Amino acid sequence: MALILGLESSCDDTAAALVTGERRILAQAVVSQNDAHRPFGGVVPEIAARAHVQILPDLVRRVLGEAKIDVGNVDAIAATAGPGLIGGVMVALLTAKGLALAIRKPLIAVNHLEAHALSPRLVDPHLDFPYLLLLVSGGHCQLLEVLGVGDYRRLATTIDDAAGEAFDKAAKLLGLPFPGGPAIELLARDGNPAAVPLPRPLVGSGEPHFSFAGLKSAVQRAVASDTFTPADIAASFQQAVVDCLVDRTRIALESSDAPALVVAGGVAANQAIRDALEQLASESGRRFSVPPAWLCTDNAAMIAWAGIERFDAGKLDDLSAPARARWPLDPHAEKVRGAGVKA
Ligand code: KG4
Ligand code: ZN
């Protein structure tokens, strides 16, 4: 059984983990840089890259020490090679290349989106291919058929903002701290989800894609009107996102034979979203799988697990593997209106 060291530094979390082919996480560590970015209300790429350089080597030492594993005994080094903030991506990728070179073991250049996509299989051994995946993170909002390792068919993407981006922007408008998703979820507990009339962009249109920009503008107007409490705005916003995600996913389920519905990515940590999609899966007779919240937000256990899946499939990389700011899971997906920037 393979033993893989996974490294992650593509956004604002620095992480390392050791995972085995038997789905055992021997050790893992994540250092979030939230405090460093909070004064700016979002991730500052330059600050993130510099912080990864300082933090990552110590995390590698820490997980190897905790697991009492000599680095020479791992079977491969896996690292996110994109998509993400390029300065940050280079830190884990180059660290992995250095380690792979030193111990003469293969490098596995992991697509961060593939790591989110395969993450449910780390904790759910009975989740087989194919499955329909709602991938919702800070940078992406997509519906994909996961047909196998490295084999994806994109059914829908966002034409403007990603779901996590919408949470972060709405939170900023409400004066909540970064990252916005957890802050909105907490505040929404005290609010009425029906209090503020907000749009559900594209719902009822038959269009498969997502859009959240209009929702953000409506939150801006609701805040400016001084008519509603922040808790009511947060709860109503969260409900609008839930309704959009459920509606688009229902359309995708109609065009897919996949027996399971899976949700992954940072926004999948949201309990209201998890509950609504579980309900949708049960209504449409599909098996439902969602990783625990800690595995939804960025971490290195999912990178190491994607490494295991690729290692077992013989998909290894050489030391010239590039760092990629953009790296679509489905290279054949059609471009959609407005999606050139995100997809
Ligand atoms: O997957 P992730 O950790 O990083 C990316 O690959 O983008 O996702 C981060 C995003 C952020 O936009 C954050 O606000 C959102 O996930 N998020 C949440 C929650 N936890 C994190 N959104 C809604 N509810 C949450 N509980
Ligand atoms: Zn992510």
Tab-separated table of N, CA and C in Angstrom, residues 135-193:
chain	number	residue	atom	x	y	z
A	135	LEU	N	-18.940	21.029	-7.074
A	135	LEU	CA	-17.665	21.507	-6.532
A	135	LEU	C	-17.797	23.000	-6.244
A	136	VAL	N	-17.852	23.330	-4.971
A	136	VAL	CA	-18.100	24.722	-4.580
A	136	VAL	C	-16.984	25.219	-3.672
A	137	SER	N	-16.174	26.156	-4.191
A	137	SER	CA	-15.053	26.658	-3.385
A	137	SER	C	-14.954	28.158	-3.563
A	138	GLY	N	-13.825	28.731	-3.108
A	138	GLY	CA	-13.649	30.170	-3.223
A	138	GLY	C	-13.458	30.617	-4.666
A	139	GLY	N	-12.884	29.742	-5.481
A	139	GLY	CA	-12.592	30.128	-6.864
A	139	GLY	C	-13.449	29.429	-7.900
A	140	HIS	N	-14.210	28.400	-7.495
A	140	HIS	CA	-14.937	27.597	-8.482
A	140	HIS	C	-16.340	27.239	-8.027
A	141	CYS	N	-17.216	27.095	-9.000
A	141	CYS	CA	-18.565	26.603	-8.739
A	141	CYS	C	-18.962	25.808	-9.975
A	142	GLN	N	-18.853	24.503	-9.895
A	142	GLN	CA	-19.035	23.663	-11.072
A	142	GLN	C	-19.837	22.413	-10.735
A	143	LEU	N	-20.522	21.902	-11.743
A	143	LEU	CA	-21.120	20.572	-11.660
A	143	LEU	C	-20.364	19.695	-12.644
A	144	LEU	N	-19.866	18.566	-12.148
A	144	LEU	CA	-19.028	17.696	-12.978
A	144	LEU	C	-19.451	16.253	-12.809
A	145	GLU	N	-19.366	15.491	-13.884
A	145	GLU	CA	-19.451	14.045	-13.739
A	145	GLU	C	-18.026	13.553	-13.512
A	146	VAL	N	-17.815	12.891	-12.386
A	146	VAL	CA	-16.508	12.318	-12.091
A	146	VAL	C	-16.552	10.877	-12.583
A	147	LEU	N	-15.875	10.625	-13.707
A	147	LEU	CA	-15.965	9.310	-14.363
A	147	LEU	C	-14.847	8.391	-13.906
A	148	GLY	N	-13.757	8.986	-13.437
A	148	GLY	CA	-12.611	8.210	-12.966
A	148	GLY	C	-11.497	9.187	-12.641
A	149	VAL	N	-10.346	8.651	-12.208
A	149	VAL	CA	-9.213	9.531	-11.894
A	149	VAL	C	-8.754	10.210	-13.186
A	150	GLY	N	-8.719	11.529	-13.189
A	150	GLY	CA	-8.295	12.277	-14.383
A	150	GLY	C	-9.345	12.321	-15.473
A	151	ASP	N	-10.571	11.906	-15.181
A	151	ASP	CA	-11.610	11.815	-16.221
A	151	ASP	C	-12.887	12.537	-15.748
A	152	TYR	N	-13.072	13.739	-16.255
A	152	TYR	CA	-14.160	14.613	-15.775
A	152	TYR	C	-14.955	15.170	-16.952
A	153	ARG	N	-16.264	15.298	-16.743
A	153	ARG	CA	-17.098	15.968	-17.748
A	153	ARG	C	-17.827	17.105	-17.048
A	154	ARG	N	-17.520	18.325	-17.470
A	154	ARG	CA	-18.141	19.475	-16.808
A	154	ARG	C	-19.521	19.744	-17.397
A	155	LEU	N	-20.522	19.795	-16.543
A	155	LEU	CA	-21.886	20.056	-16.998
A	155	LEU	C	-22.252	21.523	-16.821
A	156	ALA	N	-21.658	22.181	-15.837
A	156	ALA	CA	-22.007	23.578	-15.581
A	156	ALA	C	-20.889	24.267	-14.818
A	157	THR	N	-20.820	25.582	-14.996
A	157	THR	CA	-19.856	26.387	-14.241
A	157	THR	C	-20.504	27.730	-13.961
A	158	THR	N	-19.769	28.641	-13.305
A	158	THR	CA	-20.375	29.948	-13.043
A	158	THR	C	-20.041	30.918	-14.165
A	159	ILE	N	-20.999	31.781	-14.467
A	159	ILE	CA	-20.721	32.779	-15.504
A	159	ILE	C	-20.163	34.067	-14.890
A	160	ASP	N	-20.122	34.136	-13.573
A	160	ASP	CA	-19.475	35.308	-12.946
A	160	ASP	C	-18.712	34.886	-11.681
A	161	ASP	N	-19.332	35.038	-10.495
A	161	ASP	CA	-18.616	34.721	-9.257
A	161	ASP	C	-18.762	33.243	-8.886
A	162	ALA	N	-17.791	32.742	-8.107
A	162	ALA	CA	-17.925	31.413	-7.508
A	162	ALA	C	-18.771	31.542	-6.246
A	163	ALA	N	-19.295	30.412	-5.763
A	163	ALA	CA	-20.173	30.447	-4.586
A	163	ALA	C	-19.433	30.995	-3.361
A	164	GLY	N	-18.191	30.546	-3.154
A	164	GLY	CA	-17.422	31.015	-1.998
A	164	GLY	C	-17.118	32.504	-2.108
A	165	GLU	N	-16.847	32.926	-3.341
A	165	GLU	CA	-16.585	34.344	-3.602
A	165	GLU	C	-17.831	35.168	-3.232
A	166	ALA	N	-19.005	34.643	-3.563
A	166	ALA	CA	-20.256	35.335	-3.232
A	166	ALA	C	-20.396	35.452	-1.717
A	167	PHE	N	-20.107	34.357	-0.987
A	167	PHE	CA	-20.139	34.407	0.479
A	167	PHE	C	-19.158	35.466	0.991
A	168	ASP	N	-17.947	35.473	0.427
A	168	ASP	CA	-16.919	36.407	0.914
A	168	ASP	C	-17.314	37.855	0.634
A	169	LYS	N	-17.902	38.111	-0.548
A	169	LYS	CA	-18.296	39.487	-0.892
A	169	LYS	C	-19.492	39.941	-0.046
A	170	ALA	N	-20.467	39.055	0.146
A	170	ALA	CA	-21.635	39.409	0.966
A	170	ALA	C	-21.182	39.700	2.397
A	171	ALA	N	-20.236	38.897	2.892
A	171	ALA	CA	-19.739	39.099	4.259
A	171	ALA	C	-19.069	40.466	4.391
A	172	LYS	N	-18.300	40.823	3.374
A	172	LYS	CA	-17.607	42.116	3.389
A	172	LYS	C	-18.632	43.248	3.457
A	173	LEU	N	-19.708	43.119	2.657
A	173	LEU	CA	-20.764	44.146	2.659
A	173	LEU	C	-21.417	44.258	4.033
A	174	LEU	N	-21.464	43.128	4.754
A	174	LEU	CA	-22.077	43.115	6.086
A	174	LEU	C	-21.069	43.478	7.186
A	175	GLY	N	-19.841	43.783	6.775
A	175	GLY	CA	-18.811	44.150	7.753
A	175	GLY	C	-18.305	42.961	8.552
A	176	LEU	N	-18.459	41.731	7.994
A	176	LEU	CA	-17.999	40.529	8.701
A	176	LEU	C	-16.557	40.224	8.313
A	177	PRO	N	-15.825	39.530	9.201
A	177	PRO	CA	-14.415	39.247	8.916
A	177	PRO	C	-14.219	38.201	7.825
A	178	PHE	N	-13.069	38.234	7.192
A	178	PHE	CA	-12.668	37.252	6.182
A	178	PHE	C	-12.179	35.988	6.890
A	179	PRO	N	-12.416	34.777	6.413
A	179	PRO	CA	-13.235	34.436	5.250
A	179	PRO	C	-14.733	34.516	5.578
A	180	GLY	N	-15.497	34.921	4.582
A	180	GLY	CA	-16.884	35.263	4.816
A	180	GLY	C	-17.828	34.094	5.050
A	181	GLY	N	-17.529	32.936	4.427
A	181	GLY	CA	-18.465	31.813	4.506
A	181	GLY	C	-18.828	31.421	5.932
A	182	PRO	N	-17.818	31.074	6.758
A	182	PRO	CA	-18.141	30.675	8.134
A	182	PRO	C	-18.813	31.808	8.916
A	183	ALA	N	-18.413	33.065	8.653
A	183	ALA	CA	-18.986	34.210	9.377
A	183	ALA	C	-20.465	34.370	9.032
A	184	ILE	N	-20.809	34.222	7.750
A	184	ILE	CA	-22.222	34.332	7.345
A	184	ILE	C	-23.023	33.179	7.944
A	185	GLU	N	-22.456	31.975	7.900
A	185	GLU	CA	-23.189	30.820	8.430
A	185	GLU	C	-23.529	31.032	9.906
A	186	LEU	N	-22.575	31.546	10.654
A	186	LEU	CA	-22.787	31.780	12.088
A	186	LEU	C	-23.869	32.835	12.323
A	187	LEU	N	-23.759	33.960	11.610
A	187	LEU	CA	-24.726	35.052	11.793
A	187	LEU	C	-26.126	34.633	11.331
A	188	ALA	N	-26.173	33.798	10.287
A	188	ALA	CA	-27.460	33.381	9.713
A	188	ALA	C	-28.304	32.592	10.712
A	189	ARG	N	-27.637	31.979	11.693
A	189	ARG	CA	-28.378	31.192	12.708
A	189	ARG	C	-29.381	32.053	13.473
A	190	ASP	N	-29.084	33.353	13.598
A	190	ASP	CA	-29.968	34.261	14.349
A	190	ASP	C	-30.931	35.004	13.432
A	191	GLY	N	-30.943	34.677	12.137
A	191	GLY	CA	-31.764	35.458	11.209
A	191	GLY	C	-32.887	34.644	10.590
A	192	ASN	N	-33.772	35.375	9.908
A	192	ASN	CA	-34.916	34.758	9.232
A	192	ASN	C	-34.600	34.669	7.728
A	193	PRO	N	-34.517	33.450	7.183
A	193	PRO	CA	-34.119	33.291	5.775
A	193	PRO	C	-35.153	33.840	4.791
